[in-house]
Coordinates of C-alpha atoms and ligand atoms in Angstrom, one line a residue:
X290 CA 2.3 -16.0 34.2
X291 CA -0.7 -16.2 32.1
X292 CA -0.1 -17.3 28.5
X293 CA -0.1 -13.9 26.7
X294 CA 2.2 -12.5 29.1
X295 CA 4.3 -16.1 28.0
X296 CA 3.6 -15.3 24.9
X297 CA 4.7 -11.6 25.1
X298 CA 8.1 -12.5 27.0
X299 CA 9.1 -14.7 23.9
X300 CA 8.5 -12.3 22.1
X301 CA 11.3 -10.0 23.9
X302 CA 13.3 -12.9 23.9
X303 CA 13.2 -13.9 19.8
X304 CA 13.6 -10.8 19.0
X305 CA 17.5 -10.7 17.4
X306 CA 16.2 -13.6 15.5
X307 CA 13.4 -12.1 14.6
X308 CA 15.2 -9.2 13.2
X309 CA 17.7 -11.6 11.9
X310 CA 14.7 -13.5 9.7
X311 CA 13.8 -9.7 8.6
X312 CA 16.7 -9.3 7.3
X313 CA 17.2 -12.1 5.3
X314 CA 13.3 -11.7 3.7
X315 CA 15.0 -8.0 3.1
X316 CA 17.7 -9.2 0.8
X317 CA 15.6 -10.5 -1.7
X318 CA 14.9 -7.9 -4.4
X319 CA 11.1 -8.5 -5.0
X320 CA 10.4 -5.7 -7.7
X321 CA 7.3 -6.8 -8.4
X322 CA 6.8 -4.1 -11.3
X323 CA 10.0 -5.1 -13.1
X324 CA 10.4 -8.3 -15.0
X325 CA 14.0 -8.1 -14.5
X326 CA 13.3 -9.1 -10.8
X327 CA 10.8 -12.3 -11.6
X328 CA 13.1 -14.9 -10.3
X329 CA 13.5 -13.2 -7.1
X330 CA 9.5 -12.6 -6.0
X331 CA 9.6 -16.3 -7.1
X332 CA 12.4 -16.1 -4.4
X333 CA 10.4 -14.5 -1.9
X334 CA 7.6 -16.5 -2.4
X335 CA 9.7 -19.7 -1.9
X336 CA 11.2 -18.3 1.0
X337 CA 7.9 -17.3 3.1
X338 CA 6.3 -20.5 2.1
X339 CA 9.6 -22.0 3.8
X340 CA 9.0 -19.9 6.8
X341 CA 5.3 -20.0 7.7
X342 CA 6.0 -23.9 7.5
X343 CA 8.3 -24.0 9.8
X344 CA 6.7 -22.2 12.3
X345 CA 3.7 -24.6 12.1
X346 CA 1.4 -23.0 9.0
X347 CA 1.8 -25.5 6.4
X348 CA 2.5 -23.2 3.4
X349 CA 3.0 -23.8 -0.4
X350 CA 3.6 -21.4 -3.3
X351 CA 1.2 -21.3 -5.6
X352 CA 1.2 -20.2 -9.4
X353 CA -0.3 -17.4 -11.3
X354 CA -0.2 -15.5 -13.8
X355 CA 1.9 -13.4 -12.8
X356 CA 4.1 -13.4 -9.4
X357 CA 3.0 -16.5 -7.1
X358 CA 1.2 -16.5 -4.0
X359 CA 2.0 -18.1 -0.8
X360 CA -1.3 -19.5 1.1
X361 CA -0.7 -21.6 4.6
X362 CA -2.9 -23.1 7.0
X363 CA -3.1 -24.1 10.3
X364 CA -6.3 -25.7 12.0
X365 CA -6.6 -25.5 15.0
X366 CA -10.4 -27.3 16.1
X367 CA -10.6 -24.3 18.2
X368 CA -14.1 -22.2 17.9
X369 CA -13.5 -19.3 17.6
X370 CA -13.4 -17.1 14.3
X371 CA -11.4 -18.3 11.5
X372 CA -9.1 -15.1 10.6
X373 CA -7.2 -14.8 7.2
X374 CA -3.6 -12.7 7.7
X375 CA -2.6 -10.8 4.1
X376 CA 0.5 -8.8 3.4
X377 CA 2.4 -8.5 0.3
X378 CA 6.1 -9.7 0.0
X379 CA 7.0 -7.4 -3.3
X380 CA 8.4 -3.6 -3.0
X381 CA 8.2 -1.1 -5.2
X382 CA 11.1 -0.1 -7.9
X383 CA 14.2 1.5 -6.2
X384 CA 14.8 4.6 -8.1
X385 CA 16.7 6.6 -7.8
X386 CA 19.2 4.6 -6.1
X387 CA 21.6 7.5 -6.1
X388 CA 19.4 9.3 -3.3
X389 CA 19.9 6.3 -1.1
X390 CA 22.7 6.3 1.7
X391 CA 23.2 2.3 0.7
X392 CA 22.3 -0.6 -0.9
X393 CA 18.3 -0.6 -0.8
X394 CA 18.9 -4.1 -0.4
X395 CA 21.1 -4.7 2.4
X396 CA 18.9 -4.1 5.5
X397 CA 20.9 -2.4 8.3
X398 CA 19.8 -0.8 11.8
X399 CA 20.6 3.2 11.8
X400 CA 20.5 4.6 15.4
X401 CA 18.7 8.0 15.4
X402 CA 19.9 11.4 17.0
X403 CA 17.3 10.4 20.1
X404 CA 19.0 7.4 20.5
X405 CA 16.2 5.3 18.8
X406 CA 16.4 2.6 16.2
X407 CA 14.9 1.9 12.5
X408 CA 15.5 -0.6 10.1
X409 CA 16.5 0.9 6.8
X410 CA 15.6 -1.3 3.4
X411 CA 13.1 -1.2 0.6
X412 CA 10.1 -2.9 1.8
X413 CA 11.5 -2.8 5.4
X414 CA 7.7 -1.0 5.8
X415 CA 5.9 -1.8 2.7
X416 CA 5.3 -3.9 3.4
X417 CA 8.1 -6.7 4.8
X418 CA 8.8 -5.5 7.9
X419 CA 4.8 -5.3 8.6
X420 CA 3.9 -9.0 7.4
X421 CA 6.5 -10.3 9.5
X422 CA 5.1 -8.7 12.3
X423 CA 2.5 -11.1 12.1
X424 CA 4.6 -14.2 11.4
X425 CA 6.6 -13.5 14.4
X426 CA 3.5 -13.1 16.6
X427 CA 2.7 -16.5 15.5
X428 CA 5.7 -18.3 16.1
X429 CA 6.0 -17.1 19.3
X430 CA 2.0 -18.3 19.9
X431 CA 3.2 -21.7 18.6
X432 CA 6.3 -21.6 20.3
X433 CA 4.5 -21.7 24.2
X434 CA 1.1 -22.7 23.5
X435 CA 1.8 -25.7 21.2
X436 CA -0.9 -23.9 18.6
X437 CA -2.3 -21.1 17.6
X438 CA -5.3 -19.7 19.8
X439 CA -8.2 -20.0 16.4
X440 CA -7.6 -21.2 13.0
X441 CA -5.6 -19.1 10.8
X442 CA -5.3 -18.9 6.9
X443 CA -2.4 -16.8 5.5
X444 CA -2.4 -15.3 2.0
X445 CA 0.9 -13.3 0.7
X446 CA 0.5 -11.9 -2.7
X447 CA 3.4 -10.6 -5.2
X448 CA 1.9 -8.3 -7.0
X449 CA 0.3 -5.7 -4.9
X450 CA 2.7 -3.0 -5.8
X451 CA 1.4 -3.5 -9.1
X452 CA -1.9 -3.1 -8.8
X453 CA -2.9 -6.5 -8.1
X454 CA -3.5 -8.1 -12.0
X455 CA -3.2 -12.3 -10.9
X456 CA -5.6 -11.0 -7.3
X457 CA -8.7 -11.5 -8.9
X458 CA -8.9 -15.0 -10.8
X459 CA -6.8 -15.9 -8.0
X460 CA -9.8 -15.2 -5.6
X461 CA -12.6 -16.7 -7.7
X462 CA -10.5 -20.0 -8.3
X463 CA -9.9 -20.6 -4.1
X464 CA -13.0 -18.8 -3.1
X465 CA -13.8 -21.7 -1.0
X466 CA -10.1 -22.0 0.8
X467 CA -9.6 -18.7 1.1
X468 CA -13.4 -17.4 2.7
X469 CA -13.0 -16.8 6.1
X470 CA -14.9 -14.5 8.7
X471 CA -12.5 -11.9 9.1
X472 CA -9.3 -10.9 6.9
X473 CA -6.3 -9.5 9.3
X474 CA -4.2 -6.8 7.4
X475 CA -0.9 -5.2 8.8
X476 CA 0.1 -2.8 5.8
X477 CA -1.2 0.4 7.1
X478 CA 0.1 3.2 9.1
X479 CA -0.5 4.1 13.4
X480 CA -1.2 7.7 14.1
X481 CA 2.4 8.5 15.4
X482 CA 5.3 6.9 16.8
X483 CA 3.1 6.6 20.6
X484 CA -0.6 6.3 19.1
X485 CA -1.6 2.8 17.5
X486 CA -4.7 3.0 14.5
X487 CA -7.1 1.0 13.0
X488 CA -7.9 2.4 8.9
X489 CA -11.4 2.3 8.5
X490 CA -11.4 4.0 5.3
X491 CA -8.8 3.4 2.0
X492 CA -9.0 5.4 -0.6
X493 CA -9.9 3.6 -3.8
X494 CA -7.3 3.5 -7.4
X495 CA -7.3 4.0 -10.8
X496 CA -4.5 3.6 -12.9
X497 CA -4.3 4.7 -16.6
X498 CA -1.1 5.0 -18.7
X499 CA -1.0 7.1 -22.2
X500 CA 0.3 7.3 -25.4
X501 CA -0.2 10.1 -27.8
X502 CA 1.0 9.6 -31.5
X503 CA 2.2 12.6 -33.8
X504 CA 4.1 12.3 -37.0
X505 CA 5.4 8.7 -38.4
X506 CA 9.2 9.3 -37.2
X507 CA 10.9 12.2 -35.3
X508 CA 11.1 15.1 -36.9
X509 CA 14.0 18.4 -36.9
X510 CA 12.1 20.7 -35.1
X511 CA 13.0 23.7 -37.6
X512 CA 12.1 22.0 -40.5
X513 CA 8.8 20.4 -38.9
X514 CA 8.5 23.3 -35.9
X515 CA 4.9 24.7 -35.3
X516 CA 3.4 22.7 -38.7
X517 CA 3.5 19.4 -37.0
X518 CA 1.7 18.9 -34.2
X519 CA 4.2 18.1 -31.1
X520 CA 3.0 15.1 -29.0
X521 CA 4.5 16.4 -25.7
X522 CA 2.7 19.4 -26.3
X523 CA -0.4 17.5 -26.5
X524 CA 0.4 15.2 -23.3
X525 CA 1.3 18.7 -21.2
X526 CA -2.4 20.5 -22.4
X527 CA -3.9 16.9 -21.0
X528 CA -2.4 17.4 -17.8
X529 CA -2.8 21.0 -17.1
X530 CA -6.5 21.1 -17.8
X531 CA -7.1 18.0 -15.8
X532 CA -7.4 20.4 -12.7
X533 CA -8.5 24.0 -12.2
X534 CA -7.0 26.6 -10.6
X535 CA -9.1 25.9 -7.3
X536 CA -7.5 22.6 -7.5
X537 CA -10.9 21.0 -8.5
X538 CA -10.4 17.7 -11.0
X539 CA -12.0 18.7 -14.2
X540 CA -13.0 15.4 -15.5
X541 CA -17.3 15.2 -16.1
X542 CA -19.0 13.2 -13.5
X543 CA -16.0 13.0 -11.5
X544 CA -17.1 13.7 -8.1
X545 CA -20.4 11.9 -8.9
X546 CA -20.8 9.5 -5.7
X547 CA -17.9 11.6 -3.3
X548 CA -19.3 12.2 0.1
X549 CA -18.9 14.4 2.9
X550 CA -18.3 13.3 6.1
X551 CA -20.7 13.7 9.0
X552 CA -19.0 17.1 11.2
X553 CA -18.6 14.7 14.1
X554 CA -16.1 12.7 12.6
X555 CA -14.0 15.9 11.0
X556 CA -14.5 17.6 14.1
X557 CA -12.8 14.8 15.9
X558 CA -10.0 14.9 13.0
X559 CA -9.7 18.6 14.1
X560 CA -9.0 17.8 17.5
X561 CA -6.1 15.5 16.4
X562 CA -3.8 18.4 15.9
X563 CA -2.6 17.6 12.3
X564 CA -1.3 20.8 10.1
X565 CA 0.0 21.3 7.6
X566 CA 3.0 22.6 8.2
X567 CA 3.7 19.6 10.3
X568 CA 2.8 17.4 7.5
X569 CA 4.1 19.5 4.3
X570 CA 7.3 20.5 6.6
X571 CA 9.0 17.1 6.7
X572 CA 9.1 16.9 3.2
X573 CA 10.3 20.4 2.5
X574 CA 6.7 21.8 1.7
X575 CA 4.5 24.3 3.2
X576 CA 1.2 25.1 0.9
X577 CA -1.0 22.3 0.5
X578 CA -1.2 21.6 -3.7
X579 CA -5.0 19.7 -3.5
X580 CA -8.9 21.4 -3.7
X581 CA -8.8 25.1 -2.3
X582 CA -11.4 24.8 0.1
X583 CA -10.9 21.6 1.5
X584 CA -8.5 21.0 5.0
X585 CA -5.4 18.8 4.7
X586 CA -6.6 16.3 6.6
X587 CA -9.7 15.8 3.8
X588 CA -7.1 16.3 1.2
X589 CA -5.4 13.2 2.1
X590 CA -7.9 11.2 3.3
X591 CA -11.9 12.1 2.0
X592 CA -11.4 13.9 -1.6
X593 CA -10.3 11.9 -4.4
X594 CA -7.4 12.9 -6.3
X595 CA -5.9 12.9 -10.0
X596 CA -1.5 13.0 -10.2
X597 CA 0.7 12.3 -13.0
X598 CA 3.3 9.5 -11.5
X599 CA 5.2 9.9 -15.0
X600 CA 5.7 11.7 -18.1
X601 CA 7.9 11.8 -21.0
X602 CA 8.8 12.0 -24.9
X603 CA 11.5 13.3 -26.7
X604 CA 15.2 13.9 -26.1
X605 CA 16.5 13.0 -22.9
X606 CA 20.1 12.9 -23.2
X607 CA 22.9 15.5 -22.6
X608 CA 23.0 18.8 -24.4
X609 CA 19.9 20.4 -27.0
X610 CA 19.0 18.0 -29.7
X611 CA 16.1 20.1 -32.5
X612 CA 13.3 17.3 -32.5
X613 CA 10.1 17.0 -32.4
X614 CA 9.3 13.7 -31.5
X615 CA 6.9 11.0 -32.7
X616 CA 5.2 10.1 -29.7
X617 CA 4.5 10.7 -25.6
X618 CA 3.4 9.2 -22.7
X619 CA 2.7 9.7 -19.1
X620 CA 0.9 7.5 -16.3
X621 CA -1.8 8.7 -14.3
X622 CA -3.6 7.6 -11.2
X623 CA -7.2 8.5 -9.5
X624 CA -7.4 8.0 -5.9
X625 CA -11.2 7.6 -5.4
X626 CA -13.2 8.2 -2.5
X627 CA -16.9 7.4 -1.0
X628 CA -19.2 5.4 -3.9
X629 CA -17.4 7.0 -6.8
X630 CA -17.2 4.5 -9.7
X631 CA -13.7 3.4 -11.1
X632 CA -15.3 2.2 -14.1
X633 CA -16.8 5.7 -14.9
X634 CA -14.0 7.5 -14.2
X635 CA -12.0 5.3 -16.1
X636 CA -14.3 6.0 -19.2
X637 CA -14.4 9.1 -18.6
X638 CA -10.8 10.0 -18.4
X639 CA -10.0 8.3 -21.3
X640 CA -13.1 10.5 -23.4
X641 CA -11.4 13.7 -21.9
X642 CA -7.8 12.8 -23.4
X643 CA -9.6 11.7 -27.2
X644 CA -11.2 15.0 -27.3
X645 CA -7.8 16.4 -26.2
X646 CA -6.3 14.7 -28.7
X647 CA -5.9 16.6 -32.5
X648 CA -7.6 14.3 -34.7
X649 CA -4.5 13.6 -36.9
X650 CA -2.5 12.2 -33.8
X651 CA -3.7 8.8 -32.3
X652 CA -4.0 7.7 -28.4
X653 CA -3.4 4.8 -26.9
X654 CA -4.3 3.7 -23.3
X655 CA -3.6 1.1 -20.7
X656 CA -5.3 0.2 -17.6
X657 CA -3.0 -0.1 -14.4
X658 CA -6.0 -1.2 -12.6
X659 CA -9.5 -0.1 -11.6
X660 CA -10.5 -0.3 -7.6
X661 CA -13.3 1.4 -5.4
X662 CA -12.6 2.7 -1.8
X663 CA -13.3 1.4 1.2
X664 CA -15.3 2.4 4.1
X665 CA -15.7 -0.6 7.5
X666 CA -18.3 -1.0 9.1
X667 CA -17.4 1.2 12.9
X668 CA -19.8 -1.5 14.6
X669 CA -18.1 -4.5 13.0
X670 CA -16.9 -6.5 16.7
X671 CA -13.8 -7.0 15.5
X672 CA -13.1 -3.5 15.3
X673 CA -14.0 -3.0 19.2
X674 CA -11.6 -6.4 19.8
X675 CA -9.0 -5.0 18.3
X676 CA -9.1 -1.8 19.4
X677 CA -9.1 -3.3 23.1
X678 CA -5.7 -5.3 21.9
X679 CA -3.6 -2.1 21.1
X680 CA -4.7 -0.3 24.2
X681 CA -3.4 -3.1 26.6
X682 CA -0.3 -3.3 24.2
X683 CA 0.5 0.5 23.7
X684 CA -1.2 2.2 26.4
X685 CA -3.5 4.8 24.8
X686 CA -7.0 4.7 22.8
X687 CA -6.2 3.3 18.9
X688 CA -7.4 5.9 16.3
X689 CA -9.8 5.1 13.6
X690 CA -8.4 6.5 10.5
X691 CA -8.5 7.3 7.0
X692 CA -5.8 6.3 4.8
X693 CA -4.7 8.4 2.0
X694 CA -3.1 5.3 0.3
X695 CA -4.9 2.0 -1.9
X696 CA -4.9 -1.8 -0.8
X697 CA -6.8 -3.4 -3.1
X698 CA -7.4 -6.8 -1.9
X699 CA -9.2 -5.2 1.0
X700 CA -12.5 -4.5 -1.9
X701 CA -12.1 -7.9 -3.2
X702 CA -12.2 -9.7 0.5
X703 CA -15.3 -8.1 0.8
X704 CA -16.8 -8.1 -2.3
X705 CA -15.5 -11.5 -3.5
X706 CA -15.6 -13.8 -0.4
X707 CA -17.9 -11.4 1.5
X708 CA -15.3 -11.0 4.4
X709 CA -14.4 -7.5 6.3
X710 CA -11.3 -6.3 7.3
X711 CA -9.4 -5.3 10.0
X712 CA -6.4 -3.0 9.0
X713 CA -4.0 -2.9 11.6
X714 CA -0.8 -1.4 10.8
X715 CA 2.9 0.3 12.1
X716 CA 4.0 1.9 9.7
X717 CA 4.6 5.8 10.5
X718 CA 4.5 8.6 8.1
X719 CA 8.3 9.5 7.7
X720 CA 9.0 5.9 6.8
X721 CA 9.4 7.0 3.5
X722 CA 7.6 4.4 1.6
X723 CA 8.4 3.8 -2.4
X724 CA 10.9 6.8 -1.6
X725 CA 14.5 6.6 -1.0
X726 CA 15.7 5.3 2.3
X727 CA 12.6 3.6 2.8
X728 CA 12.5 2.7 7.4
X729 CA 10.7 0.8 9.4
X730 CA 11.3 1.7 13.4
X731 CA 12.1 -0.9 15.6
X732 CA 9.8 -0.1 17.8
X733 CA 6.9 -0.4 15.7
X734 CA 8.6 -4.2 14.9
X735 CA 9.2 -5.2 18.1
X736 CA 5.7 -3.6 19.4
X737 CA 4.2 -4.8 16.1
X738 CA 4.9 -8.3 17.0
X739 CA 3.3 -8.5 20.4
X740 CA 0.2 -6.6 19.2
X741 CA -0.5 -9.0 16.6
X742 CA -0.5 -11.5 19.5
X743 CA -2.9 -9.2 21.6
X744 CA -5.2 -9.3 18.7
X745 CA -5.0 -13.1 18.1
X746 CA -5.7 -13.7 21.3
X747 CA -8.5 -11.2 21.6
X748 CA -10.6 -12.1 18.6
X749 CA -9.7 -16.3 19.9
X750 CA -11.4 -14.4 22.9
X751 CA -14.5 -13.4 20.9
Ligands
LIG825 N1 1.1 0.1 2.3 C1 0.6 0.8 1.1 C2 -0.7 1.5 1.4 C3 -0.4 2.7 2.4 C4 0.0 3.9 1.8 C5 -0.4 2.6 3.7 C6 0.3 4.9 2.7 C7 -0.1 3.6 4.5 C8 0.3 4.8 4.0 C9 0.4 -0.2 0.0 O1 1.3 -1.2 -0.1 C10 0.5 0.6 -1.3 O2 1.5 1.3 -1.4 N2 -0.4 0.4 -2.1 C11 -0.4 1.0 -3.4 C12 -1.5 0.2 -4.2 C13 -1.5 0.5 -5.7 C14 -0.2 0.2 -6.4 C15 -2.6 -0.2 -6.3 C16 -0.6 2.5 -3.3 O3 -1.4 2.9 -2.5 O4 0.0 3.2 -4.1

């Protein structure tokens, strides 16, 4: 038996433990967004740094300011390229835990109506699940070769979910330990349940939060009413003009550096058979909400958007209460595409609230993060090697595709230690990510695992 087909058939074999080691990652309620949950990333950390050590990647935890990272290394002498894995250990925020079926936190297998399997958790997908993917590929390398097959670097971050604040300095400080020539990133989606992808485009984020101020206290609405300017009346105004009714974001210069892409590429979209009443119909929608003109596939994946993730002010409680209150807030985000700046729109988002804004009330804003998007390079080699590695692992052609969603390392790797990317990922649209009942299928695990050893052993190839 050659050594990948070794390799391969230990994979099979590990695989309860595997799942086992899954599971016990799972448990640990990494919110990275809520401080509440600091001793348990620290938890996480402590615990992959534990793993990748014992598999043979010498690992240690290392501080921040905010959640820690965990970087390991294993040299090998081999030549080949030198590949850095990321993933993320923290999940997003649970709520609203009443529309789970159980404890987001206690991992289980559900068997489906078709008789398959998926692991149900938060962060079983997003991005858990995935990253071990990779850590089991490479126990199971170490396991029958004795090494890995090139020199590997792994960085896991804690903070991803939260737009990545400690990424940066974190970057600049270990530029010289953490430059590689290739980054490896399993946090992405395949094109269905059969069809493995490459992302070769990500769309870009930024993240703005709001408060508008009114009167000095709450005030009785009767009394005040109609004299004194209501805040959430002001916050609603900035969200309903931020679009028009074709769907087009109003903001000036907003679409300043958004490109079209060449016909080939949308007509090959077009053959992929994507609608949307496939897409809108799983989650109980039909008419797509984005830019009028534009097809669903560019609505997701080429044209930038602007959504409210939260707003609120005022009396939330049970029953009518007559207020008007002092203050609102809501958070935004930009998904950007193409060149478009996420300086630029940051400014000028935050001039379109001011002159929104009555000029006895005051605004205050706060920055949830600022990143571009990302387009790879379709002639980077390592595209072509990886490629090659899904087809002998899943059978059929891996798709190049866009994703709709942000990783924001992915910029910084290339823009910071001048190192592409290669996004490999098993995720699958109904996994319900940062949604209730979050899934990863077992499948895409067990799949996911020997894949990652394809591609190892491909790119050790060259
Ligand atoms: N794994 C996702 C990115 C993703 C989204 C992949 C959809 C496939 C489908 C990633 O972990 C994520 O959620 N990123 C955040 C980043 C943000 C907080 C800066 C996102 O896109 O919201």
């Amino acid at each position: 038996m050659s050594r990948i087909d070794q390799v391969l058939a230990r994979i099979d074999s590990n695989l309860d433990d595997s799942l086992n080691r899954l599971f016990d990652f799972l448990k640990i309620k990494s919110i990275s967004a809520d401080p509440d949950f600091q001793e348990d990333c620290e938890a996480a950390a402590n615990w992959l740094a534990r793993e990748l050590t014992e598999v043979g990647i010498a690992a240690s935890v290392r501080r921040t300011d905010g959640h820690p990272m965990v970087v390991g290394h294993r040299k090998t002498g081999k030549p080949g390229p030198h590949v850095l894995f990321y993933g993320h250990y923290d999940v997003q925020p649970v709520d609203p835990l009443e529309l789970w079926d159980t404890d987001p936190f206690e991992p289980r297998i559900v068997t489906r109506e078709d008789g398959s399997k998926v692991i149900v958790a938060r962060g079983s997908a997003d991005d858990k699940g995935q990253l071990m993917t990779f850590v089991e590929a490479a126990r199971a390398y170490m396991e029958i070769a004795g090494d890995l097959p090139l020199d590997i670097t792994v960085l896991f971050e804690g903070e991803e979910e939260s737009g990545s604040p400690s990424l940066e300095p974190f970057l600049i400080e270990n530029k010289d330990e953490l430059s590689c020539d290739l980054a490896l990133v399993c946090d992405t989606n395949m094109w269905d349940e059969d069809t493995p992808a490459i992302a070769v485009m990500l769309r870009g984020l930024v993240g703005e939060e709001i408060t508008v101020k009114a009167a000095s206290r709450d005030l009785h609405s009767g009394y005040y009413g109609s004299a004194a300017t209501n805040p959430n009346h002001v916050i609603a105004k900035i969200i309903a003009d931020i679009r028009d009714e074709n769907g087009t974001i109003t903001l000036d210069g907003f679409y300043d550096g958004v490109i079209d892409m060449p016909q080939d590429v949308t007509r090959m979209w077009d053959t992929l058979g994507m609608t949307a009443e496939k897409f809108l119909g799983e989650i109980g929608l039909a008419v797509p909400g984005g830019e009028k003109d534009r097809t669903l596939l560019e609505q997701i994946w080429t044209r930038p958007t602007a959504e409210v993730n939260g707003m609120w002010g005022g009396y939330q409680g049970a029953g009518s209460k007559t207020v008007i209150p002092a203050e609102a807030h809501a958070k935004f985000t930009f998904r950007l595409v193409g060149d478009q700046d996420p300086q630029k729109i940051q400014a000028s988002f935050r001039d379109y609230v001011r002159s929104k804004t009555p000029q006895d009330c005051s605004v205050e804003f706060s920055s949830h993060g600022a990143n571009p998007a990302l387009r790879l390079d379709f002639d980077m080699p390592a595209l072509a090697q990886g490629k090659k590695a899904l087809q002998d692992e899943w059978g059929v052609e891996a798709a190049l595709i866009g994703m709709g969603g942000s990783i924001p390392v992915v910029g910084d790797f290339k823009t910071m230690l001048g190192m592409d990317s290669l996004l490999i990922g098993f995720g699958l649209a109904d996994d319900q990510i940062h949604s209730p009942n979050e899934k990863y299928n077992l499948k895409c695990f067990h799949k996911g695992i020997r894949s990652w050893a394809r591609v190892l052993d491909e790119l050790a190839q060259g």
